[in-house]
Short mmCIF file of C-alpha atoms and ligand atoms in Angstrom, two decimals:
data_model
loop_
_atom_site.label_atom_id
_atom_site.label_comp_id
_atom_site.label_asym_id
_atom_site.label_seq_id
_atom_site.Cartn_x
_atom_site.Cartn_y
_atom_site.Cartn_z
CA MET A 56 14.42 -8.40 -41.51
CA THR A 57 12.95 -8.27 -38.00
CA ALA A 58 12.06 -11.60 -36.38
CA ALA A 59 8.37 -12.40 -35.91
CA LEU A 60 7.12 -11.72 -32.41
CA LYS A 61 6.56 -14.71 -30.15
CA THR A 62 3.17 -15.57 -28.67
CA ILE A 63 3.07 -15.31 -24.88
CA PRO A 64 2.69 -18.78 -23.34
CA GLY A 65 0.17 -19.48 -20.58
CA GLU A 66 -3.17 -21.00 -19.74
CA LYS A 67 -6.79 -20.00 -19.21
CA GLY A 68 -7.45 -22.10 -16.09
CA LEU A 69 -10.98 -23.20 -15.13
CA PRO A 70 -13.99 -22.41 -17.34
CA VAL A 71 -15.53 -18.98 -16.60
CA ILE A 72 -13.48 -18.11 -13.49
CA GLY A 73 -10.04 -18.86 -14.91
CA HIS A 74 -7.44 -18.53 -12.13
CA THR A 75 -9.43 -16.00 -10.09
CA MET A 76 -9.94 -18.13 -6.98
CA ARG A 77 -6.34 -19.30 -6.89
CA PHE A 78 -5.19 -15.71 -7.27
CA ILE A 79 -7.28 -14.58 -4.31
CA ARG A 80 -6.45 -17.58 -2.13
CA ASN A 81 -2.70 -17.48 -2.66
CA CYS A 82 -1.44 -15.56 -5.67
CA ASN A 83 2.15 -16.15 -4.63
CA ASN A 84 1.89 -19.93 -5.10
CA LEU A 85 0.24 -19.32 -8.45
CA PHE A 86 3.08 -17.00 -9.55
CA ASP A 87 5.69 -19.58 -8.54
CA GLU A 88 3.91 -22.36 -10.39
CA MET A 89 3.27 -20.38 -13.60
CA HIS A 90 6.79 -18.97 -13.65
CA GLU A 91 8.19 -22.48 -13.25
CA LYS A 92 6.05 -23.69 -16.16
CA TYR A 93 6.26 -20.78 -18.60
CA GLY A 94 9.12 -18.50 -17.60
CA PRO A 95 9.16 -14.75 -16.81
CA ILE A 96 6.29 -13.78 -19.15
CA TYR A 97 3.04 -15.73 -19.30
CA TYR A 98 -0.71 -15.22 -19.31
CA ASN A 99 -3.55 -16.38 -17.04
CA HIS A 100 -7.24 -15.63 -17.13
CA TYR A 101 -9.12 -13.88 -14.34
CA LEU A 102 -12.84 -14.31 -15.01
CA ALA A 103 -13.06 -13.64 -18.74
CA THR A 104 -10.02 -11.38 -18.89
CA LYS A 105 -6.61 -12.32 -20.19
CA ALA A 106 -3.84 -11.01 -17.95
CA VAL A 107 -0.21 -11.02 -18.98
CA HIS A 108 2.25 -11.38 -16.09
CA ILE A 109 5.74 -9.97 -16.50
CA MET A 110 7.95 -11.23 -13.69
CA SER A 111 11.37 -9.58 -13.95
CA PRO A 112 12.96 -6.26 -12.87
CA GLU A 113 13.36 -5.35 -16.58
CA GLY A 114 9.65 -6.06 -17.05
CA ASN A 115 8.82 -3.85 -14.05
CA GLU A 116 10.80 -1.04 -15.64
CA PHE A 117 9.18 -1.53 -19.06
CA VAL A 118 5.66 -1.38 -17.62
CA LEU A 119 6.04 1.17 -14.82
CA LEU A 120 8.25 3.70 -16.62
CA ASP A 121 6.18 3.15 -19.77
CA ARG A 122 8.46 5.23 -21.98
CA ASP A 123 6.37 4.51 -25.10
CA LYS A 124 2.99 5.26 -23.49
CA ASN A 125 1.74 1.73 -24.07
CA PHE A 126 -0.26 1.44 -20.86
CA SER A 127 -3.14 3.00 -18.98
CA SER A 128 -3.30 3.00 -15.20
CA ARG A 129 -6.83 4.44 -15.25
CA LYS A 130 -8.26 1.67 -17.42
CA ALA A 131 -6.62 -1.03 -15.34
CA TRP A 132 -7.68 0.30 -11.93
CA ASN A 133 -11.13 1.34 -13.17
CA ARG A 134 -12.00 -2.35 -13.40
CA SER A 135 -12.08 -2.64 -9.63
CA LEU A 136 -12.29 0.95 -8.34
CA LYS A 137 -14.31 2.97 -10.87
CA HIS A 138 -17.57 3.21 -8.87
CA LEU A 139 -16.07 3.52 -5.41
CA PHE A 140 -12.91 5.59 -5.90
CA PRO A 141 -13.37 7.24 -9.31
CA ASN A 142 -10.78 9.74 -10.53
CA GLY A 143 -8.33 9.22 -7.69
CA LEU A 144 -4.78 10.08 -8.74
CA MET A 145 -3.98 6.47 -9.70
CA LEU A 146 -7.08 6.46 -11.90
CA ARG A 147 -5.84 9.24 -14.16
CA ASP A 148 -3.43 9.10 -17.09
CA GLY A 149 -1.06 11.25 -19.12
CA ASP A 150 -1.14 15.07 -18.98
CA GLU A 151 -4.19 15.14 -16.76
CA HIS A 152 -2.45 12.87 -14.24
CA ARG A 153 0.73 14.98 -14.36
CA HIS A 154 -1.23 18.17 -13.70
CA HIS A 155 -3.15 16.69 -10.77
CA ARG A 156 -0.04 15.09 -9.28
CA ARG A 157 1.74 18.45 -9.33
CA LEU A 158 -1.16 20.10 -7.51
CA MET A 159 -1.22 17.22 -5.01
CA GLY A 160 2.32 18.11 -3.95
CA ALA A 161 0.94 20.51 -1.31
CA PRO A 162 -0.28 17.97 1.27
CA PHE A 163 2.99 16.04 0.95
CA LYS A 164 5.54 18.85 1.25
CA ALA A 165 8.01 18.77 4.15
CA SER A 166 6.25 21.41 6.26
CA ALA A 167 2.92 19.57 5.98
CA LEU A 168 4.54 16.21 6.84
CA GLU A 169 6.20 17.76 9.87
CA ARG A 170 2.81 18.88 11.19
CA TYR A 171 1.26 15.44 10.66
CA VAL A 172 4.12 13.90 12.65
CA ASP A 173 3.53 16.37 15.50
CA ASP A 174 -0.19 15.56 15.47
CA MET A 175 0.23 11.79 15.28
CA ASN A 176 2.79 11.43 18.11
CA PRO A 177 0.40 11.83 21.09
CA ASP A 178 -2.42 9.81 19.49
CA ILE A 179 -0.11 6.90 18.74
CA ALA A 180 1.53 7.05 22.19
CA SER A 181 -1.79 6.93 24.07
CA THR A 182 -3.34 4.23 21.85
CA VAL A 183 -0.28 1.97 22.09
CA ALA A 184 -0.24 2.38 25.89
CA GLY A 185 -3.73 0.82 26.01
CA TRP A 186 -2.80 -2.21 23.89
CA GLY A 187 -0.94 -3.92 26.73
CA LEU A 188 -4.19 -4.22 28.71
CA GLN A 189 -6.13 -6.10 26.01
CA LYS A 190 -6.92 -9.83 26.24
CA ASP A 191 -6.53 -11.96 23.06
CA PHE A 192 -4.74 -9.06 21.40
CA ARG A 193 -4.89 -9.15 17.60
CA PHE A 194 -2.37 -6.75 16.16
CA TYR A 195 -4.06 -6.40 12.77
CA VAL A 196 -7.36 -5.31 14.34
CA ALA A 197 -5.66 -2.85 16.68
CA ILE A 198 -3.46 -1.27 14.02
CA LYS A 199 -6.32 -1.00 11.54
CA LYS A 200 -8.34 0.93 14.10
CA LEU A 201 -5.38 3.15 14.92
CA THR A 202 -4.58 4.00 11.28
CA LEU A 203 -8.25 4.74 10.65
CA ASN A 204 -8.42 7.11 13.60
CA LEU A 205 -5.17 8.75 12.52
CA ALA A 206 -6.62 9.19 9.04
CA ALA A 207 -9.67 10.91 10.55
CA SER A 208 -7.46 13.43 12.36
CA THR A 209 -4.56 13.84 9.91
CA PHE A 210 -6.48 13.65 6.66
CA ILE A 211 -9.70 15.43 7.52
CA GLY A 212 -9.06 17.17 10.84
CA GLN A 213 -11.70 15.26 12.81
CA SER A 214 -11.36 14.46 16.45
CA LEU A 215 -12.56 11.02 17.57
CA SER A 216 -16.19 12.12 17.73
CA ARG A 217 -19.38 10.28 16.85
CA GLU A 218 -19.38 12.00 13.46
CA SER A 219 -15.91 10.69 12.73
CA GLU A 220 -17.20 7.21 13.55
CA ARG A 221 -19.83 7.63 10.84
CA VAL A 222 -17.13 8.81 8.42
CA ASN A 223 -14.99 5.82 9.35
CA ARG A 224 -17.89 3.41 8.86
CA ALA A 225 -18.67 4.83 5.42
CA PHE A 226 -15.03 4.55 4.49
CA VAL A 227 -14.67 0.97 5.80
CA ASP A 228 -17.79 -0.03 3.80
CA MET A 229 -16.18 1.39 0.66
CA VAL A 230 -12.88 -0.39 1.17
CA GLU A 231 -14.66 -3.69 1.87
CA ALA A 232 -16.79 -3.24 -1.24
CA SER A 233 -13.70 -2.67 -3.38
CA MET A 234 -12.48 -6.20 -2.47
CA VAL A 235 -15.61 -8.18 -3.47
CA LEU A 236 -15.89 -10.27 -6.62
CA VAL A 237 -19.53 -9.42 -7.44
CA ARG A 238 -19.44 -5.73 -8.22
CA TYR A 239 -23.17 -5.30 -8.42
CA PRO A 240 -25.34 -3.58 -5.80
CA MET A 241 -28.32 -5.60 -4.56
CA LEU A 242 -30.30 -6.21 -1.38
CA GLY A 243 -27.93 -4.38 0.93
CA ASN A 244 -24.94 -6.49 -0.13
CA ARG A 245 -21.40 -5.28 0.53
CA TYR A 246 -21.16 -3.52 -2.81
CA GLN A 247 -24.34 -1.58 -2.13
CA ARG A 248 -23.09 -0.62 1.34
CA GLY A 249 -19.89 0.57 -0.28
CA LEU A 250 -21.77 2.76 -2.75
CA GLU A 251 -23.89 4.19 0.08
CA GLY A 252 -20.69 4.89 2.01
CA ARG A 253 -19.34 6.79 -0.98
CA ALA A 254 -22.57 8.82 -1.30
CA TYR A 255 -22.28 9.78 2.38
CA LEU A 256 -18.65 10.85 2.02
CA VAL A 257 -19.29 12.80 -1.20
CA ASP A 258 -21.92 14.76 0.68
CA TYR A 259 -19.78 15.07 3.83
CA PHE A 260 -16.74 16.48 2.04
CA GLY A 261 -18.74 18.46 -0.53
CA SER A 262 -20.59 20.41 2.15
CA ARG A 263 -17.34 21.36 3.93
CA ILE A 264 -15.16 22.53 1.05
CA ALA A 265 -16.05 26.22 1.24
CA ALA A 266 -15.37 26.39 4.99
CA LYS A 267 -12.13 24.41 4.65
CA LYS A 268 -10.84 26.78 1.97
CA ASP A 269 -11.27 29.73 4.33
CA SER A 270 -9.95 27.95 7.40
CA ASP A 271 -6.45 27.83 8.89
CA ASP A 272 -6.73 24.05 9.22
CA THR A 273 -3.64 22.05 8.35
CA ASP A 274 -5.06 18.60 7.61
CA MET A 275 -4.72 17.00 4.15
CA PHE A 276 -8.28 17.88 3.16
CA ALA A 277 -7.58 21.58 3.86
CA GLU A 278 -4.27 21.39 1.94
CA ILE A 279 -6.01 19.90 -1.10
CA CYS A 280 -8.79 22.49 -0.95
CA ARG A 281 -6.21 25.30 -1.00
CA ALA A 282 -3.72 23.70 -3.45
CA GLU A 283 -2.72 26.08 -6.24
CA GLY A 284 -0.45 25.57 -9.24
CA ASP A 285 2.13 28.12 -10.50
CA ASP A 286 -0.40 29.08 -13.18
CA GLY A 287 -3.06 29.79 -10.53
CA SER A 288 -4.99 26.59 -11.31
CA SER A 289 -6.74 24.72 -8.51
CA PHE A 290 -8.91 21.65 -8.03
CA SER A 291 -12.65 21.70 -8.76
CA ASN A 292 -14.93 20.68 -5.88
CA GLN A 293 -15.47 17.26 -7.47
CA ASP A 294 -11.69 16.78 -7.83
CA ILE A 295 -11.20 17.64 -4.15
CA ILE A 296 -13.80 15.07 -3.10
CA ASP A 297 -12.37 12.35 -5.37
CA HIS A 298 -8.79 12.97 -4.25
CA ILE A 299 -9.42 13.02 -0.51
CA ILE A 300 -11.56 9.86 -0.61
CA PHE A 301 -8.95 8.09 -2.72
CA LEU A 302 -6.10 9.20 -0.45
CA MET A 303 -7.77 7.72 2.61
CA MET A 304 -8.10 4.42 0.78
CA ALA A 305 -4.55 4.45 -0.60
CA ALA A 306 -3.11 5.10 2.85
CA HIS A 307 -5.18 2.85 5.04
CA ASP A 308 -4.94 -0.86 4.24
CA THR A 309 -1.44 -0.56 2.81
CA THR A 310 -0.02 0.87 6.04
CA THR A 311 -2.05 -1.58 8.15
CA SER A 312 -0.69 -4.45 6.07
CA SER A 313 2.93 -3.36 6.25
CA LEU A 314 2.87 -2.64 9.99
CA SER A 315 1.47 -6.14 10.57
CA SER A 316 4.29 -7.70 8.56
CA VAL A 317 6.88 -5.51 10.30
CA CYS A 318 5.67 -6.55 13.76
CA TYR A 319 5.38 -10.22 12.83
CA ALA A 320 8.96 -10.18 11.53
CA LEU A 321 10.17 -8.39 14.67
CA ALA A 322 8.38 -10.86 16.94
CA LYS A 323 10.17 -13.70 15.13
CA ASN A 324 13.51 -11.90 15.16
CA PRO A 325 13.82 -10.26 18.61
CA GLU A 326 17.45 -9.27 18.00
CA TRP A 327 16.09 -6.62 15.60
CA GLN A 328 13.78 -5.31 18.33
CA ASP A 329 16.88 -4.86 20.51
CA ARG A 330 18.63 -2.96 17.74
CA ILE A 331 15.65 -0.64 17.29
CA ARG A 332 15.49 -0.08 21.06
CA SER A 333 19.16 0.91 21.07
CA ASP A 334 18.33 3.53 18.42
CA ILE A 335 15.42 4.73 20.57
CA GLU A 336 17.71 5.08 23.58
CA ALA A 337 20.28 6.94 21.51
CA LEU A 338 17.60 9.39 20.34
CA GLY A 339 16.89 10.07 24.01
CA SER A 340 13.45 11.63 23.62
CA SER A 341 9.90 10.71 24.63
CA THR A 342 8.51 11.32 21.13
CA LEU A 343 9.94 10.82 17.65
CA ASP A 344 10.15 14.16 15.91
CA TYR A 345 10.23 14.87 12.20
CA SER A 346 13.89 15.89 12.41
CA GLN A 347 14.79 12.52 13.99
CA MET A 348 13.24 10.34 11.28
CA ALA A 349 16.46 9.97 9.28
CA GLU A 350 18.37 8.90 12.41
CA PHE A 351 15.91 6.10 13.14
CA GLU A 352 17.86 3.95 10.72
CA THR A 353 17.29 0.41 11.99
CA ALA A 354 13.52 0.89 11.82
CA GLU A 355 13.96 1.92 8.19
CA LEU A 356 15.95 -1.22 7.32
CA VAL A 357 13.31 -3.38 9.00
CA PHE A 358 10.46 -1.59 7.19
CA LYS A 359 12.17 -2.05 3.82
CA GLU A 360 12.77 -5.73 4.46
CA ALA A 361 9.16 -6.34 5.56
CA LEU A 362 7.97 -4.57 2.39
CA ARG A 363 10.26 -6.80 0.37
CA MET A 364 8.95 -10.03 1.88
CA TYR A 365 5.31 -8.97 2.21
CA PRO A 366 4.55 -6.16 -0.27
CA PRO A 367 0.98 -4.96 0.52
CA LEU A 368 0.20 -4.94 -3.22
CA PRO A 369 1.45 -8.26 -4.63
CA THR A 370 0.73 -7.08 -8.19
CA ILE A 371 0.36 -3.73 -9.97
CA PRO A 372 -1.96 -3.69 -13.00
CA ARG A 373 -1.93 -1.76 -16.27
CA LEU A 374 -3.98 -2.07 -19.45
CA ALA A 375 -2.29 -2.08 -22.86
CA ILE A 376 -3.83 0.74 -24.91
CA LYS A 377 -1.87 -0.32 -27.98
CA ALA A 378 -0.11 -3.43 -29.20
CA CYS A 379 3.53 -3.53 -28.11
CA GLU A 380 6.38 -5.94 -27.58
CA PHE A 381 8.52 -6.94 -24.65
CA ASN A 382 11.61 -9.13 -25.06
CA GLY A 383 10.33 -10.41 -28.40
CA PHE A 384 6.83 -11.23 -27.10
CA GLN A 385 3.65 -9.71 -28.52
CA ILE A 386 1.39 -7.86 -26.05
CA ASP A 387 -2.04 -7.17 -27.59
CA LYS A 388 -4.06 -4.01 -27.27
CA GLY A 389 -6.59 -4.60 -24.46
CA ASP A 390 -4.40 -7.06 -22.54
CA GLN A 391 -4.20 -6.51 -18.82
CA VAL A 392 -0.56 -6.52 -17.81
CA PHE A 393 0.59 -7.23 -14.25
CA VAL A 394 3.97 -6.67 -12.69
CA SER A 395 4.60 -8.39 -9.39
CA PRO A 396 6.45 -6.81 -6.47
CA TYR A 397 6.08 -10.09 -4.57
CA PHE A 398 7.76 -12.19 -7.23
CA THR A 399 10.66 -9.88 -8.06
CA HIS A 400 11.26 -9.31 -4.34
CA ARG A 401 12.16 -12.98 -4.00
CA LEU A 402 14.30 -13.53 -7.10
CA PRO A 403 17.45 -15.43 -6.04
CA ALA A 404 19.44 -13.63 -8.76
CA ILE A 405 18.93 -10.36 -6.85
CA TRP A 406 18.42 -11.26 -3.21
CA THR A 407 20.71 -13.39 -1.04
CA GLU A 408 18.61 -16.11 0.63
CA PRO A 409 15.39 -14.39 -0.45
CA ASN A 410 13.16 -16.19 2.07
CA LYS A 411 15.27 -15.06 5.03
CA PHE A 412 14.38 -11.92 7.02
CA ASP A 413 17.62 -9.97 6.69
CA PRO A 414 17.15 -6.17 6.95
CA GLN A 415 20.90 -5.68 6.66
CA ARG A 416 20.64 -6.40 2.92
CA PHE A 417 19.38 -2.79 2.57
CA SER A 418 22.45 -1.33 4.31
CA LYS A 419 24.71 1.01 2.33
CA GLU A 420 27.41 -1.66 2.24
CA ARG A 421 25.21 -4.43 0.77
CA ALA A 422 22.48 -2.43 -1.00
CA GLU A 423 20.91 -5.44 -2.72
CA ASP A 424 18.00 -3.24 -3.78
CA ARG A 425 20.39 -1.25 -5.96
CA ILE A 426 21.30 -4.26 -8.12
CA HIS A 427 18.42 -3.26 -10.39
CA LYS A 428 16.47 -0.02 -10.07
CA HIS A 429 13.19 -1.90 -10.37
CA ALA A 430 13.98 -4.96 -8.25
CA TRP A 431 12.36 -3.48 -5.11
CA ILE A 432 9.02 -1.94 -6.03
CA PRO A 433 6.61 -2.03 -3.04
CA PHE A 434 5.68 1.57 -3.87
CA GLY A 435 5.54 1.02 -7.65
CA GLY A 436 7.64 3.22 -9.93
CA GLY A 437 7.48 5.79 -12.71
CA ALA A 438 4.76 8.42 -12.98
CA HIS A 439 2.43 6.69 -10.52
CA LYS A 440 4.99 5.88 -7.85
CA CYS A 441 3.35 6.11 -4.44
CA LEU A 442 2.90 9.73 -3.39
CA GLY A 443 2.52 8.76 0.26
CA LEU A 444 5.72 6.79 0.74
CA ARG A 445 7.33 9.26 3.13
CA PHE A 446 4.10 9.57 5.06
CA ALA A 447 3.96 5.76 5.32
CA ASP A 448 7.60 5.61 6.42
CA PHE A 449 6.96 8.18 9.18
CA GLN A 450 3.80 6.49 10.40
CA VAL A 451 5.53 3.10 10.61
CA LYS A 452 8.48 4.63 12.47
CA LEU A 453 6.16 6.40 14.91
CA VAL A 454 4.31 3.18 15.73
CA LEU A 455 7.57 1.25 16.15
CA PHE A 456 9.01 3.98 18.35
CA HIS A 457 6.09 3.98 20.80
CA LEU A 458 5.49 0.22 20.64
CA LEU A 459 9.05 -0.99 21.19
CA LYS A 460 9.79 1.66 23.80
CA ASN A 461 7.07 0.08 25.94
CA TYR A 462 6.84 -3.57 25.00
CA GLN A 463 8.74 -6.67 24.02
CA ILE A 464 6.65 -8.24 21.25
CA SER A 465 6.49 -12.01 20.68
CA VAL A 466 4.51 -14.83 19.10
CA LYS A 467 3.96 -18.37 20.42
CA PRO A 468 6.90 -20.75 19.75
CA GLY A 469 6.68 -22.21 16.24
CA TYR A 470 4.03 -19.70 15.11
CA GLU A 471 4.05 -18.89 11.37
CA MET A 472 1.76 -16.09 10.16
CA PRO A 473 -0.98 -17.46 7.84
CA TYR A 474 -0.88 -14.86 5.10
CA GLN A 475 -3.34 -13.88 2.38
CA PRO A 476 -1.35 -11.77 -0.10
CA ALA A 477 -4.19 -10.43 -2.31
CA PRO A 478 -5.81 -8.06 -2.99
CA ILE A 479 -3.91 -6.37 -0.12
CA GLY A 480 -1.70 -8.51 2.12
CA LYS A 481 -3.21 -9.52 5.43
CA PRO A 482 -2.62 -12.05 8.26
CA ILE A 483 -5.58 -14.46 8.06
CA ASP A 484 -5.67 -14.93 11.84
CA LEU A 485 -5.30 -11.16 12.41
CA LEU A 486 -1.90 -11.73 14.02
CA PRO A 487 -2.06 -12.71 17.71
CA LEU A 488 0.89 -10.88 19.29
CA THR A 489 1.95 -10.97 22.93
CA LEU A 490 2.99 -7.59 24.31
CA THR A 491 5.12 -7.81 27.44
CA PRO A 492 5.61 -4.44 29.17
CA ILE A 493 9.21 -3.37 29.53
CA ILE A 494 9.95 -2.58 33.16
CA LYS A 495 12.11 0.53 33.24
CA THR A 496 14.73 0.47 35.99
C1 HEM B 773 3.31 0.95 3.07
C2 HEM B 773 2.36 1.72 2.61
C3 HEM B 773 2.06 1.91 1.14
C4 HEM B 773 2.31 1.12 0.07
C5 HEM B 773 3.02 -0.23 0.05
C6 HEM B 773 1.81 1.81 -1.11
C7 HEM B 773 1.90 1.31 -2.40
C8 HEM B 773 1.54 2.03 -3.52
C9 HEM B 773 1.74 1.58 -4.88
C10 HEM B 773 2.33 0.24 -5.30
C11 HEM B 773 1.29 2.56 -5.70
C12 HEM B 773 1.38 2.57 -7.23
C13 HEM B 773 0.19 1.92 -7.88
C14 HEM B 773 0.30 1.92 -9.39
O1 HEM B 773 1.34 2.28 -9.96
O2 HEM B 773 -0.67 1.54 -10.03
C15 HEM B 773 0.79 3.62 -4.88
C16 HEM B 773 0.24 4.79 -5.36
C17 HEM B 773 -0.26 5.79 -4.56
N1 HEM B 773 -0.21 5.86 -3.19
FE1 HEM B 773 0.61 4.48 -1.96
N2 HEM B 773 1.26 2.99 -0.72
C18 HEM B 773 1.39 3.11 0.64
C19 HEM B 773 0.98 4.15 1.43
C20 HEM B 773 0.39 5.31 0.97
C21 HEM B 773 -0.01 6.42 1.80
C22 HEM B 773 0.21 6.48 3.32
C23 HEM B 773 -0.58 7.34 0.98
C24 HEM B 773 -1.16 8.69 1.31
C25 HEM B 773 -0.99 9.33 2.42
C26 HEM B 773 -0.52 6.82 -0.38
C27 HEM B 773 -0.95 7.49 -1.50
C28 HEM B 773 -0.79 7.03 -2.79
C29 HEM B 773 -1.25 7.76 -3.96
C30 HEM B 773 -1.94 9.13 -3.97
C31 HEM B 773 -0.92 6.98 -5.07
C32 HEM B 773 -1.20 7.29 -6.53
C33 HEM B 773 -0.03 8.02 -7.13
C34 HEM B 773 -0.25 8.34 -8.60
O3 HEM B 773 -1.02 7.67 -9.26
O4 HEM B 773 0.38 9.30 -9.06
N3 HEM B 773 0.08 5.59 -0.34
N4 HEM B 773 0.97 3.28 -3.55
#
């Protein structure tokens, strides 16, 4: 006889809002408290919705690999992104998702990535050179602007013209709208501005598809327009629009967030800046080429460690499309289920001194991330694992290369970054960094 399934413990929180405000203010404290009280599987309420949290590497594997097809990514993400970023890759399921993901291979193949690296090198070098002249320099603001401008050139082939400023504005309005609690357009509120931004971009991309298809352009938009499967299938115009708008969103705040954490950690741990600079000297070139990425090893360790401590997405949501069980607990159809990169990235059973910045833990010798395949999940896992992870890795390495070649970065003595982990991690004070030019002798 099989044992009866256990009910998941947890609590609803405040009337109407549940734990929503605590989640937004500091989800990490909430995770710690709930885990302490209820163990590695519990529920909370966000507004009227029950959300089951599974807080272990085994739970990450169960949800992200989803061998029994229990979960929908589309239904989970649709709750926040349906009007602004509909039908992006993450908002598709099953066979349809598989088909689209295969076609989306084109803009991420090695030859395309190599071109993006070539294109980004001079833009990053010249922008970073100007940072040293700024008063009251806020790294988060500067890097957000840079990644947005890079997206305009790499993703859609725009130079930094007035038109690209309009595209950027529309895009920023959409991203801001996706973070608000009241998802209802009225009186020019943020949500309405977001929807207007989307309408502008739909029109902008829609009117350029035919020309892009015939062009020799090599940006991501052109690659998606020309993508073709082995069976001759291609994207419809609406698919192209939805994918390119979603890609810009998926790439932007995540990379901004992780570069901020990387630079904060480096400012607090200058010995790691020195190690990266030694790598830069050993490379012996004025730019970082595609072929050199693998040799830029210290930067990679630092990036991985910053993603461990400050994963840009502190949780990844799914929606249960059928009743299922995990470790003897009953998950109901319709439950939202969250896995948490943040929480599993700090489990003492996996990570030595989890609150310490220690990039060496990712070295081949120590390889703490290999203790469980789903212990380190800043890019998710399974069918929806981040498609842009190599692009992100290259962009972070390019910024570090040009930044640390030219500057020593520091924070005021005793400074601790005030951090808001959700919905996408961000330094609340926008990260005041001091950049001291390195005098070359
Ligand atoms: C450090 C930077 C980044 C982080 C931490 C990150 C994180 C993630 C995570 C956690 C997911 C999975 C979400 C889920 O399973 O529900 C995801 C999916 C995705 N990411 Fe990223 N991402 C980053 C950068 C990028 C970049 C630069 C791009 C594009 C150039 C990108 C494109 C995508 C796409 C297309 C998906 C959806 C994949 C699918 O559903 O098949 N990401 N990302």
